Amino acid sequence: MLVYFVTDEPTKLPAIRAMLEPQHAVVPWLLGGDGTGIRSHGVLMVDIDLRQMSRVDKLKFVLHELAGIPEKLFVIHNLSRSMVAQAHALGATAVISRPKEAILKVAQIEAAEAAAEDNAADPAPVMDEGVAAFASMFSNVRHGRPLKLVDAKRATSKIITRVGQDGLSSWLDEVRRYHEGTFQHCLLVTGVAVAFGLDVGFSDADVSRLGMAATLHDIGKARIPLSILDKPGRLDPEEEEIIRRHPVIGYDLLKGVSGISPEILDGVKHHHEYLDGSGYPDGLKASQISDLVRLLTISDIFAALVESRPYRPPMPRQDAYQILCGMEGKLEGALVRAFRKVALAA
């Protein structure tokens, strides 16, 4: 279950995470701060001081952004009658007196949604469980908190399951429908890489390893200024130089995380390297570039071409594949040919 936790005090977040994770995916939203790319599923949990109208006004903005979420759980300490009334006026569907009560309430909501899903084939809630993990990862890194490997594993597992069951085309359509920007790119790359690994007959362990590398490949972008990351037009040379730092930033963020394999670190740092040595950050050539990185680079380029951008529509998959074919010398030709079925599958 995806739980958006809206609060006016970041010190409240660790306790909520400890109570709800890993059974549920907590996506923090600090009042007045950055939001998230998810908009339509899960539970909204609000714990702010409703006595301060300036905070209520900021909360109204969040509620507008997350208007598609039907369940809105408000924490009202001591259940003050006036504050309970305020919560219901703001759209609360349930009120609790302590954050700890959220454990039972979220479980009840999840059970009700699971029963409803048995009667409706809506894939979006399932997809957003994986997306929630991306939101949690990027939020932690952007705000200087440690990255939690469980988030990456959750995201990868969800995507492997969905792509394995429904195919890449269904995944691409869903991602474009629900998400934009950096999240969209990360979701697309992971889906493409997983489909590639499944198609060439990788073992479950190797698909998981490739998927994890794809999930984490752009985590360094969480430290890139949003003014550059979300710029609607093309980047100027100085901005391009800043964005090119993200592989090293990501590598530095992950190298001390317990459980990260050398292969995944290699993928994060070197997914922009080319066989002819023209890539970055290390200008690696041919035999210096691992098989995992070669597959990840193809997946990354293809996903970048077929995703929606503010300044252009998504490129048709046939055209994107032809661009890959034209990169002979930079990408491994045999792998590009093996990728054809994945790229063009209906």
mmCIF file of C-alpha atoms in Angstrom, residues 32-210:
data_model
loop_
_atom_site.group_PDB
_atom_site.id
_atom_site.type_symbol
_atom_site.label_atom_id
_atom_site.label_comp_id
_atom_site.label_asym_id
_atom_site.label_seq_id
_atom_site.Cartn_x
_atom_site.Cartn_y
_atom_site.Cartn_z
ATOM 1 C CA GLY A 32 5.639 23.710 1.507
ATOM 2 C CA GLY A 33 8.336 21.489 -0.008
ATOM 3 C CA ASP A 34 8.707 19.232 -3.036
ATOM 4 C CA GLY A 35 5.864 16.955 -3.933
ATOM 5 C CA THR A 36 5.867 13.719 -5.865
ATOM 6 C CA GLY A 37 5.071 12.458 -9.354
ATOM 7 C CA ILE A 38 2.321 10.116 -8.166
ATOM 8 C CA ARG A 39 -1.197 11.420 -8.123
ATOM 9 C CA SER A 40 -3.977 8.851 -8.046
ATOM 10 C CA HIS A 41 -3.640 5.845 -5.734
ATOM 11 C CA GLY A 42 -2.950 4.879 -2.132
ATOM 12 C CA VAL A 43 -3.730 6.551 1.176
ATOM 13 C CA LEU A 44 -3.147 10.180 2.113
ATOM 14 C CA MET A 45 -2.056 10.540 5.750
ATOM 15 C CA VAL A 46 -1.983 14.095 7.133
ATOM 16 C CA ASP A 47 -0.261 15.059 10.392
ATOM 17 C CA ILE A 48 -0.007 18.848 10.650
ATOM 18 C CA ASP A 49 -1.092 21.558 13.086
ATOM 19 C CA LEU A 50 -4.522 22.586 11.754
ATOM 20 C CA ARG A 51 -4.659 25.494 14.196
ATOM 21 C CA GLN A 52 -2.225 27.444 12.002
ATOM 22 C CA MET A 53 -4.086 28.785 8.986
ATOM 23 C CA SER A 54 -0.905 29.326 6.992
ATOM 24 C CA ARG A 55 -0.299 25.588 7.177
ATOM 25 C CA VAL A 56 -3.911 24.811 6.356
ATOM 26 C CA ASP A 57 -3.581 26.936 3.219
ATOM 27 C CA LYS A 58 -0.482 24.997 2.162
ATOM 28 C CA LEU A 59 -2.290 21.748 2.909
ATOM 29 C CA LYS A 60 -5.136 22.762 0.607
ATOM 30 C CA PHE A 61 -2.610 22.927 -2.233
ATOM 31 C CA VAL A 62 -1.432 19.378 -1.452
ATOM 32 C CA LEU A 63 -5.014 18.127 -1.254
ATOM 33 C CA HIS A 64 -5.681 19.645 -4.648
ATOM 34 C CA GLU A 65 -2.615 17.931 -6.097
ATOM 35 C CA LEU A 66 -3.693 14.583 -4.618
ATOM 36 C CA ALA A 67 -7.416 15.005 -5.226
ATOM 37 C CA GLY A 68 -7.597 11.634 -6.952
ATOM 38 C CA ILE A 69 -6.799 9.737 -3.745
ATOM 39 C CA PRO A 70 -10.089 8.710 -2.121
ATOM 40 C CA GLU A 71 -8.794 7.781 1.350
ATOM 41 C CA LYS A 72 -7.637 10.728 3.456
ATOM 42 C CA LEU A 73 -6.482 9.879 6.984
ATOM 43 C CA PHE A 74 -5.956 12.807 9.392
ATOM 44 C CA VAL A 75 -4.044 12.613 12.684
ATOM 45 C CA ILE A 76 -5.752 14.900 15.234
ATOM 46 C CA HIS A 77 -3.950 14.724 18.564
ATOM 47 C CA ASN A 78 -6.349 14.565 21.540
ATOM 48 C CA LEU A 79 -9.241 14.535 19.027
ATOM 49 C CA SER A 80 -10.048 18.195 19.587
ATOM 50 C CA ARG A 81 -13.637 18.667 18.434
ATOM 51 C CA SER A 82 -12.881 21.817 16.455
ATOM 52 C CA MET A 83 -9.861 20.226 14.757
ATOM 53 C CA VAL A 84 -11.820 17.075 13.921
ATOM 54 C CA ALA A 85 -14.435 19.282 12.284
ATOM 55 C CA GLN A 86 -11.666 21.110 10.406
ATOM 56 C CA ALA A 87 -10.247 17.796 9.188
ATOM 57 C CA HIS A 88 -13.606 16.649 7.858
ATOM 58 C CA ALA A 89 -14.113 20.029 6.197
ATOM 59 C CA LEU A 90 -10.807 19.426 4.399
ATOM 60 C CA GLY A 91 -12.025 16.049 3.150
ATOM 61 C CA ALA A 92 -10.898 13.574 5.825
ATOM 62 C CA THR A 93 -12.402 10.121 5.384
ATOM 63 C CA ALA A 94 -11.039 8.969 8.747
ATOM 64 C CA VAL A 95 -9.568 10.626 11.860
ATOM 65 C CA ILE A 96 -7.178 9.041 14.366
ATOM 66 C CA SER A 97 -5.695 10.433 17.566
ATOM 67 C CA ARG A 98 -2.186 8.944 17.310
ATOM 68 C CA PRO A 99 0.038 8.060 14.350
ATOM 69 C CA LYS A 100 0.338 4.490 15.665
ATOM 70 C CA GLU A 101 -3.360 3.946 14.951
ATOM 71 C CA ALA A 102 -2.502 4.299 11.253
ATOM 72 C CA ILE A 103 -1.151 0.723 11.203
ATOM 73 C CA LEU A 104 -4.610 -0.784 11.650
ATOM 74 C CA LYS A 105 -6.385 1.842 9.566
ATOM 75 C CA VAL A 106 -4.056 1.449 6.562
ATOM 76 C CA ALA A 107 -4.372 -2.350 6.817
ATOM 77 C CA GLN A 108 -8.172 -2.019 6.717
ATOM 78 C CA ILE A 109 -8.021 0.251 3.680
ATOM 79 C CA GLU A 110 -5.617 -2.122 1.938
ATOM 80 C CA ALA A 111 -7.906 -5.076 2.582
ATOM 81 C CA ALA A 112 -10.865 -3.166 1.176
ATOM 82 C CA GLU A 113 -8.908 -2.171 -1.938
ATOM 83 C CA ALA A 114 -7.696 -5.745 -2.434
ATOM 84 C CA ALA A 115 -11.288 -6.966 -2.343
ATOM 85 C CA ALA A 116 -12.281 -4.300 -4.864
ATOM 86 C CA GLU A 117 -9.380 -5.189 -7.167
ATOM 87 C CA ASP A 118 -10.686 -8.761 -7.355
ATOM 88 C CA ASN A 119 -13.649 -7.316 -9.220
ATOM 89 C CA ALA A 120 -11.809 -4.751 -11.358
ATOM 90 C CA ALA A 121 -8.764 -5.135 -13.573
ATOM 91 C CA ASP A 122 -7.154 -1.746 -12.931
ATOM 92 C CA PRO A 123 -3.341 -2.110 -13.212
ATOM 93 C CA ALA A 124 -2.475 1.382 -11.965
ATOM 94 C CA PRO A 125 -2.565 0.657 -8.184
ATOM 95 C CA VAL A 126 -0.211 -2.281 -8.702
ATOM 96 C CA MET A 127 2.135 -0.163 -10.784
ATOM 97 C CA ASP A 128 2.170 2.646 -8.242
ATOM 98 C CA GLU A 129 3.490 0.310 -5.548
ATOM 99 C CA GLY A 130 6.675 0.147 -7.606
ATOM 100 C CA VAL A 131 6.578 3.853 -8.392
ATOM 101 C CA ALA A 132 6.278 4.629 -4.680
ATOM 102 C CA ALA A 133 9.667 3.070 -4.155
ATOM 103 C CA PHE A 134 11.168 5.444 -6.746
ATOM 104 C CA ALA A 135 9.547 8.375 -4.968
ATOM 105 C CA SER A 136 10.940 7.257 -1.634
ATOM 106 C CA MET A 137 14.460 6.752 -3.033
ATOM 107 C CA PHE A 138 14.617 10.119 -4.760
ATOM 108 C CA SER A 139 13.111 11.929 -1.782
ATOM 109 C CA ASN A 140 15.642 10.408 0.621
ATOM 110 C CA VAL A 141 18.619 11.298 -1.564
ATOM 111 C CA ARG A 142 17.338 14.790 -2.410
ATOM 112 C CA HIS A 143 16.947 15.598 1.293
ATOM 113 C CA GLY A 144 20.281 14.136 2.381
ATOM 114 C CA ARG A 145 18.921 10.950 3.925
ATOM 115 C CA PRO A 146 20.432 7.498 3.321
ATOM 116 C CA LEU A 147 19.090 5.544 0.369
ATOM 117 C CA LYS A 148 17.206 2.436 1.467
ATOM 118 C CA LEU A 149 18.064 -0.590 -0.643
ATOM 119 C CA VAL A 150 14.667 -2.112 0.159
ATOM 120 C CA ASP A 151 13.069 0.658 -1.934
ATOM 121 C CA ALA A 152 15.130 -0.278 -4.995
ATOM 122 C CA LYS A 153 14.408 -3.970 -4.516
ATOM 123 C CA ARG A 154 10.686 -3.276 -4.171
ATOM 124 C CA ALA A 155 10.591 -1.173 -7.324
ATOM 125 C CA THR A 156 12.563 -3.712 -9.340
ATOM 126 C CA SER A 157 10.478 -6.641 -8.142
ATOM 127 C CA LYS A 158 7.218 -4.908 -9.021
ATOM 128 C CA ILE A 159 8.438 -4.010 -12.501
ATOM 129 C CA ILE A 160 9.806 -7.502 -13.208
ATOM 130 C CA THR A 161 6.439 -8.952 -12.235
ATOM 131 C CA ARG A 162 4.427 -6.537 -14.385
ATOM 132 C CA VAL A 163 6.652 -6.765 -17.472
ATOM 133 C CA GLY A 164 6.835 -10.551 -17.148
ATOM 134 C CA GLN A 165 3.052 -10.861 -16.914
ATOM 135 C CA ASP A 166 1.810 -8.192 -19.324
ATOM 136 C CA GLY A 167 4.758 -7.416 -21.598
ATOM 137 C CA LEU A 168 6.757 -4.278 -22.320
ATOM 138 C CA SER A 169 4.150 -2.498 -24.450
ATOM 139 C CA SER A 170 1.628 -2.489 -21.623
ATOM 140 C CA TRP A 171 4.260 -1.136 -19.237
ATOM 141 C CA LEU A 172 5.324 1.639 -21.620
ATOM 142 C CA ASP A 173 1.708 2.714 -22.090
ATOM 143 C CA GLU A 174 1.033 2.802 -18.348
ATOM 144 C CA VAL A 175 4.169 4.773 -17.514
ATOM 145 C CA ARG A 176 3.447 7.401 -20.153
ATOM 146 C CA ARG A 177 -0.126 7.707 -18.891
ATOM 147 C CA TYR A 178 0.688 8.252 -15.222
ATOM 148 C CA HIS A 179 4.148 9.764 -14.908
ATOM 149 C CA GLU A 180 6.450 12.454 -16.252
ATOM 150 C CA GLY A 181 10.058 13.585 -16.161
ATOM 151 C CA THR A 182 12.753 11.752 -14.240
ATOM 152 C CA PHE A 183 10.360 9.178 -12.776
ATOM 153 C CA GLN A 184 9.073 8.374 -16.241
ATOM 154 C CA HIS A 185 12.588 7.815 -17.550
ATOM 155 C CA CYS A 186 13.633 5.581 -14.640
ATOM 156 C CA LEU A 187 10.465 3.503 -14.948
ATOM 157 C CA LEU A 188 10.892 3.131 -18.696
ATOM 158 C CA VAL A 189 14.570 2.165 -18.497
ATOM 159 C CA THR A 190 13.889 -0.471 -15.861
ATOM 160 C CA GLY A 191 10.974 -1.900 -17.835
ATOM 161 C CA VAL A 192 12.999 -1.997 -21.061
ATOM 162 C CA ALA A 193 16.049 -3.558 -19.361
ATOM 163 C CA VAL A 194 13.896 -6.198 -17.649
ATOM 164 C CA ALA A 195 12.160 -7.047 -20.934
ATOM 165 C CA PHE A 196 15.585 -7.319 -22.621
ATOM 166 C CA GLY A 197 16.900 -9.654 -19.923
ATOM 167 C CA LEU A 198 13.783 -11.835 -20.030
ATOM 168 C CA ASP A 199 13.851 -12.034 -23.827
ATOM 169 C CA VAL A 200 17.474 -13.188 -24.037
ATOM 170 C CA GLY A 201 16.818 -15.870 -21.420
ATOM 171 C CA PHE A 202 18.633 -14.472 -18.392
ATOM 172 C CA SER A 203 18.255 -16.345 -15.124
ATOM 173 C CA ASP A 204 15.999 -14.817 -12.474
ATOM 174 C CA ALA A 205 19.084 -13.631 -10.589
ATOM 175 C CA ASP A 206 20.559 -11.951 -13.673
ATOM 176 C CA VAL A 207 17.255 -10.282 -14.586
ATOM 177 C CA SER A 208 17.035 -8.979 -11.033
ATOM 178 C CA ARG A 209 20.627 -7.701 -11.157
ATOM 179 C CA LEU A 210 20.072 -5.926 -14.486
#
